[in-house]
């Protein structure tokens, strides 16, 4: 009987480590956040001096804390643009960042990476590649 009770308590403890408590008192499993990038689309071409818009939305059941964007030269890894936004502790965040393409002297492939960070410091990211031209 005592062994059954110990096993039961152990199972409750393990289950509790993988769940979080909602405001209404119920528990839900911790799931990875999601990111949808509406713009830019893979393969888009942006000329030096013109705008590149990064938009979409991210969700997380643990409440989002931070949203980030990085645009890097895919070959060299050099950061061309980056920005961080506080999300205001929401489960759904619609992002919109604008960058005027600059400093491009020859055509390059750039990776646009969007990163979502929740209040537990878990991260997810999504990337699309675009072409930047002079």
mmCIF file of C-alpha atoms in Angstrom:
data_model
loop_
_atom_site.group_PDB
_atom_site.id
_atom_site.type_symbol
_atom_site.label_atom_id
_atom_site.label_comp_id
_atom_site.label_asym_id
_atom_site.label_seq_id
_atom_site.Cartn_x
_atom_site.Cartn_y
_atom_site.Cartn_z
ATOM 1 C CA UNK A 1 0.000 0.000 0.000
ATOM 2 C CA UNK A 2 2.822 2.410 0.905
ATOM 3 C CA UNK A 3 4.646 1.655 -2.381
ATOM 4 C CA UNK A 4 1.473 2.440 -4.380
ATOM 5 C CA UNK A 5 1.175 5.784 -2.593
ATOM 6 C CA UNK A 6 4.819 6.667 -3.338
ATOM 7 C CA UNK A 7 4.359 5.787 -7.020
ATOM 8 C CA UNK A 8 1.166 7.849 -7.144
ATOM 9 C CA UNK A 9 2.900 10.902 -5.595
ATOM 10 C CA UNK A 10 5.835 10.493 -7.957
ATOM 11 C CA UNK A 11 3.519 10.466 -10.991
ATOM 12 C CA UNK A 12 1.756 13.615 -9.784
ATOM 13 C CA UNK A 13 5.110 15.368 -9.315
ATOM 14 C CA UNK A 14 6.361 14.398 -12.779
ATOM 15 C CA UNK A 15 3.099 15.485 -14.403
ATOM 16 C CA UNK A 16 3.245 18.817 -12.584
ATOM 17 C CA UNK A 17 6.714 19.556 -13.955
ATOM 18 C CA UNK A 18 5.405 19.459 -17.527
ATOM 19 C CA UNK A 19 2.281 21.532 -16.966
ATOM 20 C CA UNK A 20 1.584 25.121 -16.090
ATOM 21 C CA UNK A 21 -1.289 26.602 -14.218
ATOM 22 C CA UNK A 22 -3.630 28.966 -16.055
ATOM 23 C CA UNK A 23 -5.450 31.876 -14.453
ATOM 24 C CA UNK A 24 -8.557 29.700 -14.190
ATOM 25 C CA UNK A 25 -6.683 27.059 -12.155
ATOM 26 C CA UNK A 26 -6.483 24.345 -14.848
ATOM 27 C CA UNK A 27 -3.198 22.954 -16.131
ATOM 28 C CA UNK A 28 -2.039 22.751 -19.734
ATOM 29 C CA UNK A 29 1.130 21.238 -21.191
ATOM 30 C CA UNK A 30 3.914 23.597 -22.219
ATOM 31 C CA UNK A 31 3.910 23.685 -26.025
ATOM 32 C CA UNK A 32 6.359 25.358 -28.390
ATOM 33 C CA UNK A 33 5.384 28.764 -29.700
ATOM 34 C CA UNK A 34 4.608 29.392 -33.355
ATOM 35 C CA UNK A 35 5.671 32.085 -35.818
ATOM 36 C CA UNK A 36 4.030 32.988 -39.112
ATOM 37 C CA UNK A 37 5.950 35.363 -41.395
ATOM 38 C CA UNK A 38 3.631 37.104 -43.870
ATOM 39 C CA UNK A 39 6.317 39.381 -45.333
ATOM 40 C CA UNK A 40 8.832 39.009 -46.779
ATOM 41 C CA UNK A 41 8.259 35.867 -48.768
ATOM 42 C CA UNK A 42 11.099 33.513 -49.689
ATOM 43 C CA UNK A 43 12.921 34.639 -52.824
ATOM 44 C CA UNK A 44 11.709 38.258 -52.740
ATOM 45 C CA UNK A 45 14.126 40.849 -54.147
ATOM 46 C CA UNK A 46 14.775 44.187 -52.418
ATOM 47 C CA UNK A 47 16.846 47.017 -53.916
ATOM 48 C CA UNK A 48 19.280 49.188 -51.993
ATOM 49 C CA UNK A 49 17.470 52.300 -50.701
ATOM 50 C CA UNK A 50 14.019 50.705 -50.683
ATOM 51 C CA UNK A 51 11.989 49.343 -47.780
ATOM 52 C CA UNK A 52 11.893 45.760 -46.584
ATOM 53 C CA UNK A 53 8.949 45.032 -44.305
ATOM 54 C CA UNK A 54 8.905 42.090 -41.883
ATOM 55 C CA UNK A 55 5.396 41.291 -40.660
ATOM 56 C CA UNK A 56 3.422 38.400 -39.246
ATOM 57 C CA UNK A 57 2.408 36.986 -35.894
ATOM 58 C CA UNK A 58 3.683 34.776 -33.111
ATOM 59 C CA UNK A 59 1.865 32.832 -30.409
ATOM 60 C CA UNK A 60 2.860 31.010 -27.230
ATOM 61 C CA UNK A 61 0.794 29.401 -24.488
ATOM 62 C CA UNK A 62 3.297 30.595 -21.831
ATOM 63 C CA UNK A 63 2.797 34.263 -22.747
ATOM 64 C CA UNK A 64 5.313 36.025 -24.972
ATOM 65 C CA UNK A 65 7.918 38.358 -23.507
ATOM 66 C CA UNK A 66 10.084 39.424 -26.459
ATOM 67 C CA UNK A 67 10.012 39.471 -30.248
ATOM 68 C CA UNK A 68 13.186 39.894 -32.315
ATOM 69 C CA UNK A 69 14.146 40.230 -35.951
ATOM 70 C CA UNK A 70 17.597 39.804 -37.480
ATOM 71 C CA UNK A 71 18.539 40.248 -41.109
ATOM 72 C CA UNK A 72 21.939 38.705 -41.895
ATOM 73 C CA UNK A 73 24.128 38.257 -44.916
ATOM 74 C CA UNK A 74 23.711 34.516 -45.460
ATOM 75 C CA UNK A 75 27.297 34.054 -46.675
ATOM 76 C CA UNK A 76 29.226 36.102 -44.106
ATOM 77 C CA UNK A 77 26.792 36.099 -41.171
ATOM 78 C CA UNK A 78 27.094 39.891 -40.875
ATOM 79 C CA UNK A 79 24.058 41.470 -39.219
ATOM 80 C CA UNK A 80 22.501 44.034 -41.560
ATOM 81 C CA UNK A 81 19.521 44.941 -39.353
ATOM 82 C CA UNK A 82 18.149 43.858 -35.985
ATOM 83 C CA UNK A 83 15.427 45.013 -33.667
ATOM 84 C CA UNK A 84 13.901 43.772 -30.403
ATOM 85 C CA UNK A 85 10.364 44.524 -29.228
ATOM 86 C CA UNK A 86 8.722 43.871 -25.879
ATOM 87 C CA UNK A 87 5.459 42.032 -26.514
ATOM 88 C CA UNK A 88 3.582 43.145 -23.410
ATOM 89 C CA UNK A 89 3.061 39.617 -21.992
ATOM 90 C CA UNK A 90 0.447 38.458 -24.486
ATOM 91 C CA UNK A 91 -0.248 35.054 -26.031
ATOM 92 C CA UNK A 92 -0.609 36.488 -29.570
ATOM 93 C CA UNK A 93 1.666 39.229 -30.909
ATOM 94 C CA UNK A 94 1.492 40.783 -34.371
ATOM 95 C CA UNK A 95 4.883 42.128 -35.402
ATOM 96 C CA UNK A 96 5.843 44.757 -37.966
ATOM 97 C CA UNK A 97 9.401 45.927 -38.537
ATOM 98 C CA UNK A 98 10.614 48.169 -41.370
ATOM 99 C CA UNK A 99 14.169 48.464 -42.661
ATOM 100 C CA UNK A 100 15.427 50.602 -45.515
ATOM 101 C CA UNK A 101 17.919 48.380 -47.350
ATOM 102 C CA UNK A 102 21.319 50.063 -47.224
ATOM 103 C CA UNK A 103 25.008 49.303 -47.671
ATOM 104 C CA UNK A 104 24.500 46.717 -50.413
ATOM 105 C CA UNK A 105 27.258 46.969 -53.048
ATOM 106 C CA UNK A 106 26.551 43.706 -54.879
ATOM 107 C CA UNK A 107 23.652 41.232 -54.851
ATOM 108 C CA UNK A 108 23.547 39.022 -51.738
ATOM 109 C CA UNK A 109 21.260 36.460 -50.179
ATOM 110 C CA UNK A 110 20.047 37.585 -46.770
ATOM 111 C CA UNK A 111 18.286 35.560 -44.095
ATOM 112 C CA UNK A 112 15.401 37.209 -42.267
ATOM 113 C CA UNK A 113 15.058 35.517 -38.874
ATOM 114 C CA UNK A 114 12.170 36.174 -36.478
ATOM 115 C CA UNK A 115 12.571 34.990 -32.881
ATOM 116 C CA UNK A 116 9.860 34.613 -30.220
ATOM 117 C CA UNK A 117 10.845 34.353 -26.545
ATOM 118 C CA UNK A 118 8.259 33.452 -23.900
ATOM 119 C CA UNK A 119 8.198 34.374 -20.218
ATOM 120 C CA UNK A 120 10.033 31.114 -19.391
ATOM 121 C CA UNK A 121 12.894 32.098 -21.760
ATOM 122 C CA UNK A 122 11.940 29.399 -24.303
ATOM 123 C CA UNK A 123 12.733 30.431 -27.882
ATOM 124 C CA UNK A 124 11.406 29.526 -31.303
ATOM 125 C CA UNK A 125 12.457 31.047 -34.603
ATOM 126 C CA UNK A 126 11.546 31.064 -38.262
ATOM 127 C CA UNK A 127 13.609 32.149 -41.268
ATOM 128 C CA UNK A 128 13.123 33.187 -44.880
ATOM 129 C CA UNK A 129 15.789 34.018 -47.450
ATOM 130 C CA UNK A 130 15.581 37.100 -49.681
ATOM 131 C CA UNK A 131 17.874 38.745 -52.219
ATOM 132 C CA UNK A 132 19.271 42.231 -51.647
ATOM 133 C CA UNK A 133 20.631 44.125 -54.671
ATOM 134 C CA UNK A 134 22.513 47.375 -55.306
#
